[in-house]
Every structure is written in C-alpha cells, then in structure tokens.
PDB file of C-alpha atoms in Angstrom:
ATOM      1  CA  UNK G   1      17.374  -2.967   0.533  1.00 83.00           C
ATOM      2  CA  UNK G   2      15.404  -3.535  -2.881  1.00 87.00           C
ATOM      3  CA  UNK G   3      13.696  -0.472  -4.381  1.00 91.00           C
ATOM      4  CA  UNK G   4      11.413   0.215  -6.997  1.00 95.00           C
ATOM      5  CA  UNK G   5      11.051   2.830  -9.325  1.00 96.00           C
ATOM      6  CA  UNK G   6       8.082   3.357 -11.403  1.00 97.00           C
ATOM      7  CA  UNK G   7       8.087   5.396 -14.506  1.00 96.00           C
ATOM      8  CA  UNK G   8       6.611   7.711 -15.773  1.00 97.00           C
ATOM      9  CA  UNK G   9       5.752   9.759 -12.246  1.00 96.00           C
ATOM     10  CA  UNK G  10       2.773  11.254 -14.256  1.00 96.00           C
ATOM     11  CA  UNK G  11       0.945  10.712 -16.991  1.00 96.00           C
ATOM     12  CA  UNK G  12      -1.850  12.904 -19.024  1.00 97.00           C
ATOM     13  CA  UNK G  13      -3.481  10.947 -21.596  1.00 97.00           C
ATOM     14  CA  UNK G  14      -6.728  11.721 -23.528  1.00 97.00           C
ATOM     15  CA  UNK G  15      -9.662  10.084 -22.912  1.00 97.00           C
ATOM     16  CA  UNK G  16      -9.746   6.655 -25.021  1.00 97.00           C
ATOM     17  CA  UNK G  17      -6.129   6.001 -25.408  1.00 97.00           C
ATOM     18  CA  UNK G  18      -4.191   3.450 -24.644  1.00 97.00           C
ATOM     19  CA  UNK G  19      -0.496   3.878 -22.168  1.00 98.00           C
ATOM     20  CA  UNK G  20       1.642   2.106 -19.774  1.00 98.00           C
ATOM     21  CA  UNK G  21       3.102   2.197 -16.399  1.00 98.00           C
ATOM     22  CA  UNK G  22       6.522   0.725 -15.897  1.00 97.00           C
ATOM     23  CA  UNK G  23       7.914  -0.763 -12.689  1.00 97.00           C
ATOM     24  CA  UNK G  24      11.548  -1.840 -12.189  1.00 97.00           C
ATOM     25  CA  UNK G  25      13.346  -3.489  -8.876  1.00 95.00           C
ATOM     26  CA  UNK G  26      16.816  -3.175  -7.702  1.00 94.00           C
ATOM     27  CA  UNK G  27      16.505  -6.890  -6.969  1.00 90.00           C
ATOM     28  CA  UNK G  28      14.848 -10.007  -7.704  1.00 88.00           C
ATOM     29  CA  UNK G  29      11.063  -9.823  -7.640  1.00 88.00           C
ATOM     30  CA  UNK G  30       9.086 -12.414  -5.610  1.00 85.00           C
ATOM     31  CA  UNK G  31       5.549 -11.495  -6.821  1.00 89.00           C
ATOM     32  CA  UNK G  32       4.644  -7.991  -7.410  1.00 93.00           C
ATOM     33  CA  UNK G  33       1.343  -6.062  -6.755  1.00 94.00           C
ATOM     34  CA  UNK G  34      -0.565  -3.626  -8.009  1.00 96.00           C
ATOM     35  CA  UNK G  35      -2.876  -0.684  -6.544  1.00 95.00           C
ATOM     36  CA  UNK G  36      -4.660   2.255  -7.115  1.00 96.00           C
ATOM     37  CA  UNK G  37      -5.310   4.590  -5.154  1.00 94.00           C
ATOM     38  CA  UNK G  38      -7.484   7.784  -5.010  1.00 88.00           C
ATOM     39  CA  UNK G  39      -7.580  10.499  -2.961  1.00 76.00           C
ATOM     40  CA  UNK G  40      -9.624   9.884   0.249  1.00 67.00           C
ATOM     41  CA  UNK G  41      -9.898   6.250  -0.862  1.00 76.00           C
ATOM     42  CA  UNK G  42      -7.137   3.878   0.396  1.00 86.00           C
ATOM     43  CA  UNK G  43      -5.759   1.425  -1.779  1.00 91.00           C
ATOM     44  CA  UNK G  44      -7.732  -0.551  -4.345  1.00 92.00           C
ATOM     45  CA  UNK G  45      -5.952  -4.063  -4.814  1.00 92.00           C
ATOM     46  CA  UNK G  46      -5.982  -4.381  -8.775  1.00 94.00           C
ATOM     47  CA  UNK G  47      -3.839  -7.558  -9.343  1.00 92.00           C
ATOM     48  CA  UNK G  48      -0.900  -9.511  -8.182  1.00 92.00           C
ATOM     49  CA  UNK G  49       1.591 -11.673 -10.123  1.00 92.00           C
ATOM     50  CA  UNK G  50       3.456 -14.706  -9.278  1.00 86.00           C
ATOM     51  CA  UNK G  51       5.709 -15.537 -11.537  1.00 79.00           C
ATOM     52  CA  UNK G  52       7.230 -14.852 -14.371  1.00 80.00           C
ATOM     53  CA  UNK G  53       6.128 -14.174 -17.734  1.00 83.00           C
ATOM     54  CA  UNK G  54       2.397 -14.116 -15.911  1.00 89.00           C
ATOM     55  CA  UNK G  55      -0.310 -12.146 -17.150  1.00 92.00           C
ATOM     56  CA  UNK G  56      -3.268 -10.713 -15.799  1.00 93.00           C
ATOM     57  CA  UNK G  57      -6.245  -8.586 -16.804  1.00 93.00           C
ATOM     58  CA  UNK G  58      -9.110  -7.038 -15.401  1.00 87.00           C
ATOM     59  CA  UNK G  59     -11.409  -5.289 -16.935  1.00 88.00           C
ATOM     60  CA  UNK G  60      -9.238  -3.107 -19.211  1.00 94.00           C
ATOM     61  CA  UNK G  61      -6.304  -3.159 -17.087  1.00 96.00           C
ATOM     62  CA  UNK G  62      -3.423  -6.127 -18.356  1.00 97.00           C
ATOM     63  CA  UNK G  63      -0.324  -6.226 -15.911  1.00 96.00           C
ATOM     64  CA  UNK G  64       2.463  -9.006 -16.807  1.00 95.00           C
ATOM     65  CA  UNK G  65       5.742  -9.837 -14.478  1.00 94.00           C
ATOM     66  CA  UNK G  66       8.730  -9.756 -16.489  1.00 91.00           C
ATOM     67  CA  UNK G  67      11.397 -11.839 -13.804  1.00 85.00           C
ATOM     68  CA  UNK G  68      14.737 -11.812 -15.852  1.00 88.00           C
ATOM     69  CA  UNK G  69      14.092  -8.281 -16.459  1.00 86.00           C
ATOM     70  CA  UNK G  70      13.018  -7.450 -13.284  1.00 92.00           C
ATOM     71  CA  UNK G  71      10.017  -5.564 -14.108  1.00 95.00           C
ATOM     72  CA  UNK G  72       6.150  -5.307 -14.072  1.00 96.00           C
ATOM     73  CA  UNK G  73       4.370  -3.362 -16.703  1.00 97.00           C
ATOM     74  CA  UNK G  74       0.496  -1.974 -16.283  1.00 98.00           C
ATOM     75  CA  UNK G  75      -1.303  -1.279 -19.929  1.00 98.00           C
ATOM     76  CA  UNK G  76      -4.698   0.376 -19.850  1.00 97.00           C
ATOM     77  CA  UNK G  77      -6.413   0.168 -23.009  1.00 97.00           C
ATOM     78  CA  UNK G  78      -9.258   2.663 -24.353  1.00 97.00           C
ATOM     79  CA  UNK G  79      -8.403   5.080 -21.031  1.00 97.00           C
ATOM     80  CA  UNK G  80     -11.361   6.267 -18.921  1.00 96.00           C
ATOM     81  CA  UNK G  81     -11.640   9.204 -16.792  1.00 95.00           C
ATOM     82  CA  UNK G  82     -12.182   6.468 -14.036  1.00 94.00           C
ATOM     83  CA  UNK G  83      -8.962   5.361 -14.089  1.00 96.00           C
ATOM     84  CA  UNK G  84      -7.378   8.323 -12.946  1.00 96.00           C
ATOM     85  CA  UNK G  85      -5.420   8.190  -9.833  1.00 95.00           C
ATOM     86  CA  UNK G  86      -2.404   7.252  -8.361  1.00 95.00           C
ATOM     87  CA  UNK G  87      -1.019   3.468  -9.249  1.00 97.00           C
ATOM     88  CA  UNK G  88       1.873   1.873  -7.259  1.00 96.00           C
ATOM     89  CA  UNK G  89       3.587  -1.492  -7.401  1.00 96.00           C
ATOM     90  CA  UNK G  90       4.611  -3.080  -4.429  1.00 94.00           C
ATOM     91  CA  UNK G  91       6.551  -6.085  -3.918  1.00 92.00           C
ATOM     92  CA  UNK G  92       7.569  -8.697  -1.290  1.00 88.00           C
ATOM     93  CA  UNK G  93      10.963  -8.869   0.160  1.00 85.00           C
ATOM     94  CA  UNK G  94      13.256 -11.485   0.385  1.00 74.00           C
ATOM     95  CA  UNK G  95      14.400 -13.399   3.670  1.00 67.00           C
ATOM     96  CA  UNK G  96      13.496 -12.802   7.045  1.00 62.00           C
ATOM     97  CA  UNK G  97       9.787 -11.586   8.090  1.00 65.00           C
ATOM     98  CA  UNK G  98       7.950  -9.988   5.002  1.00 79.00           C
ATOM     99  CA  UNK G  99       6.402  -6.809   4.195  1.00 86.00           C
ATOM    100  CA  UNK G 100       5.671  -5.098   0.810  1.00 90.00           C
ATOM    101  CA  UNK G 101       8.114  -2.481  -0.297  1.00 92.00           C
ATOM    102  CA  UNK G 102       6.558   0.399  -2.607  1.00 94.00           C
ATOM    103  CA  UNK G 103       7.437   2.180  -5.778  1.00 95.00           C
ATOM    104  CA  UNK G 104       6.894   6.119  -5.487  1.00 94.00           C
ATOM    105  CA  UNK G 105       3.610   5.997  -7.461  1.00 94.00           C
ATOM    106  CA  UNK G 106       2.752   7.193 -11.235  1.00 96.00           C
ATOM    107  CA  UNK G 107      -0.079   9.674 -11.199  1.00 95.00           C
ATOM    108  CA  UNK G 108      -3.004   9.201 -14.092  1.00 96.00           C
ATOM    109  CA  UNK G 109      -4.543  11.852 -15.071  1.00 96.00           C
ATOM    110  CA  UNK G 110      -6.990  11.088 -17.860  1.00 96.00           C
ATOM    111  CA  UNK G 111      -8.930  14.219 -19.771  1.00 95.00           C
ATOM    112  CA  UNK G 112     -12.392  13.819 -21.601  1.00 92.00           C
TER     113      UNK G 112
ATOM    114  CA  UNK J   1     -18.710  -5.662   4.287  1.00 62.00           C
ATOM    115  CA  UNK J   2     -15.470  -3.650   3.893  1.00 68.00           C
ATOM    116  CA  UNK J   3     -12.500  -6.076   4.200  1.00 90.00           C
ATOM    117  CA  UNK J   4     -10.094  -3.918   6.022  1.00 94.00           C
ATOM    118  CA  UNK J   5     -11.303  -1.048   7.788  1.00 94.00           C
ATOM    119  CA  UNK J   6     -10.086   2.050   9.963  1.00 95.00           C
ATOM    120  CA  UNK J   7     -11.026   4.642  12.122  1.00 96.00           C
ATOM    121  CA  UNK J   8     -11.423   7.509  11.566  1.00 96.00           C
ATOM    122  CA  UNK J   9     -10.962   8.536   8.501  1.00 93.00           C
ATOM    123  CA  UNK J  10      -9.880  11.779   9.598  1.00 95.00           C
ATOM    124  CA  UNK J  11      -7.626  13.471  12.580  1.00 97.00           C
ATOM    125  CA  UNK J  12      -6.858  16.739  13.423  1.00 97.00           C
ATOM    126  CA  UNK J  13      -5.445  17.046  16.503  1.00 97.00           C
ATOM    127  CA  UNK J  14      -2.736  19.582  18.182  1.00 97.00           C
ATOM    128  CA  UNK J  15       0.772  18.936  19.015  1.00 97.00           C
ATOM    129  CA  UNK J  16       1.546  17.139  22.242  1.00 97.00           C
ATOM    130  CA  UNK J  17      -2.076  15.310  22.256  1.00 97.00           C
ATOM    131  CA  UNK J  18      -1.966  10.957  22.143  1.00 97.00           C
ATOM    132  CA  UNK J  19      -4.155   9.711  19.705  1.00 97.00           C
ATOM    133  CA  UNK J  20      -5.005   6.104  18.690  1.00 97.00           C
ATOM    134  CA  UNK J  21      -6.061   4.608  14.906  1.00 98.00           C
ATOM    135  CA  UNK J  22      -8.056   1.412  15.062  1.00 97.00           C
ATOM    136  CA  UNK J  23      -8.031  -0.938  12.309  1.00 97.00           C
ATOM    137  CA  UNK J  24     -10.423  -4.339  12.123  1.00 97.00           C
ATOM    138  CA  UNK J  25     -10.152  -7.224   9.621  1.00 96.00           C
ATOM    139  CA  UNK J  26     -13.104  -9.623   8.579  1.00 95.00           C
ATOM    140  CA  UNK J  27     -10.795 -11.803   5.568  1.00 93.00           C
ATOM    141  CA  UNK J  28      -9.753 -14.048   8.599  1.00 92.00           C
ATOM    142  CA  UNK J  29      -5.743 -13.273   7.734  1.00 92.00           C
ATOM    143  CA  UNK J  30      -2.830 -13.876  10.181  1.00 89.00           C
ATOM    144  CA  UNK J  31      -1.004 -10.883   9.740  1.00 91.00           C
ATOM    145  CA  UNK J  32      -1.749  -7.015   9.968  1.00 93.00           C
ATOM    146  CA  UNK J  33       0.550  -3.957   9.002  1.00 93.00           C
ATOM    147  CA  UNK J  34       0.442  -0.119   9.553  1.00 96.00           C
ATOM    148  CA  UNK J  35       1.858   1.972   7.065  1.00 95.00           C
ATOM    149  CA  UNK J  36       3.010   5.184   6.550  1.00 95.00           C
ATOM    150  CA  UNK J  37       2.062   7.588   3.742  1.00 94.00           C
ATOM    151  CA  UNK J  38       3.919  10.797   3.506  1.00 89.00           C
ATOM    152  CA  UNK J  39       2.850  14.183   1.850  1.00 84.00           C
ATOM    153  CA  UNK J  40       4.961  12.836  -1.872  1.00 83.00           C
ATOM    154  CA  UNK J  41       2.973   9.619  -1.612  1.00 81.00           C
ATOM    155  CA  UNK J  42       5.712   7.251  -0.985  1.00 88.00           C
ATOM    156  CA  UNK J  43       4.243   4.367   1.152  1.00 92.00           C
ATOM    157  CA  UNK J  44       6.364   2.756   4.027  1.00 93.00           C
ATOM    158  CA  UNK J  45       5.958  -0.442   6.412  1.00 93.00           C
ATOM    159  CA  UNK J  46       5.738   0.845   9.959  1.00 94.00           C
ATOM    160  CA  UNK J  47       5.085  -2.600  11.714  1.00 92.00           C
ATOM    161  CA  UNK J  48       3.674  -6.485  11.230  1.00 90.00           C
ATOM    162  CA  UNK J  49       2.151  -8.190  13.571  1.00 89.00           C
ATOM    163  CA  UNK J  50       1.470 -11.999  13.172  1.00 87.00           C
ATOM    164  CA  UNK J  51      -1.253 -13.825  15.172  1.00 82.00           C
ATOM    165  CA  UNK J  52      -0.634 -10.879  17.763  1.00 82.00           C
ATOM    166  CA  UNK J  53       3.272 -11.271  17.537  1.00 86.00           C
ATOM    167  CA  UNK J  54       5.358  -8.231  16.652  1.00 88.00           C
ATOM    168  CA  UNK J  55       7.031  -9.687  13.592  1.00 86.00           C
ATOM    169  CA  UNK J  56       8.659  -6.115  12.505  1.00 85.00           C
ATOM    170  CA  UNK J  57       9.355  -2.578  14.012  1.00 85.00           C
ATOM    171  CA  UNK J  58      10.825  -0.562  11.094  1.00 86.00           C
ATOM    172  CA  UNK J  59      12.808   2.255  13.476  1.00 79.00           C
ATOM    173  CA  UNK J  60       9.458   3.873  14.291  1.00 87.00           C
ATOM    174  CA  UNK J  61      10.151   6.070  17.075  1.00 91.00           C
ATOM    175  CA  UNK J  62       8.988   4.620  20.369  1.00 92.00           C
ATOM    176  CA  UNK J  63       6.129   7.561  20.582  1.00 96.00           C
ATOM    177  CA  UNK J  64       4.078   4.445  18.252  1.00 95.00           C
ATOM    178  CA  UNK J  65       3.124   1.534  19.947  1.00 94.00           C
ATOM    179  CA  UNK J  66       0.689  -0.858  17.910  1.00 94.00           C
ATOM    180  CA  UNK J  67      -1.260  -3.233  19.993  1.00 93.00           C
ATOM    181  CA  UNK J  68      -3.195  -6.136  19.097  1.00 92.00           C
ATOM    182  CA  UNK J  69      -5.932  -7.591  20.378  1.00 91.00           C
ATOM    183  CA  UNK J  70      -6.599 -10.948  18.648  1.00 91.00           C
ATOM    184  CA  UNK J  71      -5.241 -11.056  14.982  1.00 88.00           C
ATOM    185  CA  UNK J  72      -8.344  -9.081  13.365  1.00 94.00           C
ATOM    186  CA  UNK J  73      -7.481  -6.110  15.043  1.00 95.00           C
ATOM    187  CA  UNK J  74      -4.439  -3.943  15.158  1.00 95.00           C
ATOM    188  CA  UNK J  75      -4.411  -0.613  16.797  1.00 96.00           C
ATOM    189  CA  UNK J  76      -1.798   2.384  16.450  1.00 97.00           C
ATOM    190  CA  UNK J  77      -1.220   4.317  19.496  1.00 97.00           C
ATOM    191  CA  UNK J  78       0.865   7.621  19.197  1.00 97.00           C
ATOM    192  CA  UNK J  79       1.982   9.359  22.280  1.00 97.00           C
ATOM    193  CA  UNK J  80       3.143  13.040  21.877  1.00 97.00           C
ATOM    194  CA  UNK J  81       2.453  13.949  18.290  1.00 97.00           C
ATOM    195  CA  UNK J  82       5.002  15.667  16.499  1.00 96.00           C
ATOM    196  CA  UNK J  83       4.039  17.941  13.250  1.00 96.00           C
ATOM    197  CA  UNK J  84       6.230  15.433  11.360  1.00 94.00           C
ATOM    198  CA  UNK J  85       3.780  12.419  11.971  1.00 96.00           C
ATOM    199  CA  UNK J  86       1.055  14.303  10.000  1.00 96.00           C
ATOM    200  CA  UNK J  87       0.503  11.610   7.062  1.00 95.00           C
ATOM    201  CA  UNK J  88      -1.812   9.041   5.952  1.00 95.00           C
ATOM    202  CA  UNK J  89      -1.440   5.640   8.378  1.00 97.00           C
ATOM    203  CA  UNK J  90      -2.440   2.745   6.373  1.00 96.00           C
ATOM    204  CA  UNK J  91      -3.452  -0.687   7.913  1.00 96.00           C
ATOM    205  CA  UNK J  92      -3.082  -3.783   5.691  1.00 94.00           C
ATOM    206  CA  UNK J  93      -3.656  -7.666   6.326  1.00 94.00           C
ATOM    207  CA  UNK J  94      -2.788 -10.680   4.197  1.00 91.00           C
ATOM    208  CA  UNK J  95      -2.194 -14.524   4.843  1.00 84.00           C
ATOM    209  CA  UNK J  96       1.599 -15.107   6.318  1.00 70.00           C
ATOM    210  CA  UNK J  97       3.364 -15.116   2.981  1.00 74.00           C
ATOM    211  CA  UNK J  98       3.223 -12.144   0.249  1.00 75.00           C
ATOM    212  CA  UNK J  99       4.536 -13.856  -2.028  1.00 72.00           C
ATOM    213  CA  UNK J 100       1.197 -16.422  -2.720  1.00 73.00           C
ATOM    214  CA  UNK J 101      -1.218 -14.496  -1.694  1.00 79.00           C
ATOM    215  CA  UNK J 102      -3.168 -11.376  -1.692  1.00 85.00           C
ATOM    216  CA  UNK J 103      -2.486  -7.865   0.487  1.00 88.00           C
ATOM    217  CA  UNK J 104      -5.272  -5.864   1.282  1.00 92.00           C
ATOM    218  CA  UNK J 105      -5.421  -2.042   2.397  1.00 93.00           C
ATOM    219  CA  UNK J 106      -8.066  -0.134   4.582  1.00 93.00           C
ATOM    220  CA  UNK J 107      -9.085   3.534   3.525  1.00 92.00           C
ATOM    221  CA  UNK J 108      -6.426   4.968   5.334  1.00 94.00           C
ATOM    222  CA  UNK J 109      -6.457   7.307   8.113  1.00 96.00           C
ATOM    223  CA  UNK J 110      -5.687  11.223   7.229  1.00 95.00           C
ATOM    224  CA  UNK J 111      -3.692  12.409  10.446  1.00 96.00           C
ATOM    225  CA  UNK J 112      -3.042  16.332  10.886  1.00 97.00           C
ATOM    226  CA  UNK J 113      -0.629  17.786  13.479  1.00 97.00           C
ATOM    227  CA  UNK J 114      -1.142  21.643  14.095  1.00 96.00           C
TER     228      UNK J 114
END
C-alpha cells in the first residue's frame, strides 16, 4: 500500500521567515494535495498538483510535484502567525476505486 | 455557503449508546467519504460511496454503517460505541476521479466515548 511520510513532524519558525515542508511516497504519485488544518477547523484545501514538475502558489504558499523523485514540497515565504497549524499531503491511489491516502502531518508553529 | 458540512461538531456520548454523524454536500460531486482522525492526527479512509453505491469499506468494523440518501448526503451510523472510536470523523466529497480534480473536507466531527 503507498505511504507517505512528511518531514519535518514539527516545525518552530520565527515570525517572517521563510521554511519548507517535505512530502515523499513509497510509490508513484498520481496528483498530490495539500491541507491545513487547525484545531476545531476541518481541513482547508490549499492546492493540488497534477503533474510533474507543476507549480502552484497561493498567496505566500508555493507547492511543486516533483514525479521522478516522488515528492511534493510546501515553501512558505515571510511566515505568519496565521499559518500555523497542522499541514498534510494526501495523495490518490492507484487502480481499483480511489481514495486519498495521508501523510502523518507536519505541525507549524510560527512565534511573533 | 459551506461546501461540505457536518453535524455536530461535537459528541460526547457514553459507551454502549448509537449515535449518527450527518454530512451534506452543495459542490454537486458524485462521491462522498468518511474519514477517520485519530488522537496522533493520522487521517484514514473509512468508506466511499459513489452516486449512493458503496465503492469502499476499509475493514471498519460492522458497528459503522454509512447510508446515503441521494449523493449529497452521506450519513455515519455507529451502533455500540466503543472508547476506541473516540476520534475526529471527517466527511469529504470530490468528482469520481482524484487524480483531476479537487477533494474537499467538512469541519469534522469531534466524537468522545466515556
């Protein structure tokens, strides 16, 4: 079954810099999505990625599908205190009826 | 209008007791999930249903039962609940394929067994 793993599992930055999350699968990737989530608040859909060697931004949020490498990467520039929380990737199986497998989550924690 | 949304936000409720989490989409998708949240945060597909068709039962014990209506609603039913089935129940809908188009998540739904 594919897996990913997202690193780091936390992260404290200061308020204004810049970091990255990192996520990996055990297989190929079909698309890959990213959320946020905060406490009491669901998930907040933030961006998904087709294909490889695709980028996307929002806001100050830039997430790009790397295919050969297997891997998604999330850069914040010029962090916020409202962009702590938790941020997962998810991504689409392959074969047979579809669902979205998860990474474990990196937590943000972003200090003024 | 919220997209996907679920109630209630919040259960307590004591061992033993059935409960039920309703979940209503207005994005006019096919298919609806539940998921399962557990206390380290890792997020896991319970069920799909497409159109009103069970498309997958991930080894759920048979105490959950989702039921759907028409395809904007999908409704979790648990009989007997355990202390293990405290966790957050996600429902999600999207278009049939994940792979071209977007997924998108209610609030969630804070269960707690005591």
């Amino acid at each position: 079954s594919q897996e990913l793993e997202q690193s780091p599992q936390s992260l404290i930055v200061q308020e204004g810099k810049n970091l990255t999350i990192n996520c990996t699968s055990s297989k190929t990737l079909y698309g890959l999505y990213w959320y946020k989530q905060k406490y009491g608040e669901g998930l907040i859909f933030l961006m998904m990625l087709q294909k490889g060697g695709e980028e996307k931004s929002h806001e100050k949020i830039t997430a790009k599908l790397d295919e050969k490498k297997q891997q998604s990467s999330l850069h914040i520039t010029a962090s916020q205190p409202s962009h702590a929380g938790i941020y997962l990737c998810g991504a689409p199986t392959q074969g047979g009826s579809e669902k979205l497998v998860f990474g474990k989550g990196t937590k943000l924690t972003v200090n003024p | 209008d919220t997209a996907v949304s679920q109630t209630p936000k919040y259960l307590v409720t004591q061992m033993g007791n059935d409960k039920s989490i309703k979940c209503e989409q207005n994005l006019g998708h096919d298919t609806m999930y539940w998921y399962k949240q557990d206390s380290k945060k890792f997020l896991k597909i319970m069920f799909s249903y497409n159109n009103k068709e069970l498309i997958i039962n991930e080894t759920v014990p048979n105490r959950f039962s989702p039921k759907s209506p028409d395809k904007a609603h999908l409704n979790l039913h648990i009989n007997s609940l355990e202390l293990g089935d405290s966790a957050v129940y996600f429902c999600a809908s999207s278009l049939l394929s994940l792979r071209t188009t977007e997924a998108f998540f209610g609030q969630g739904t804070r269960l707690t067994v005591v």
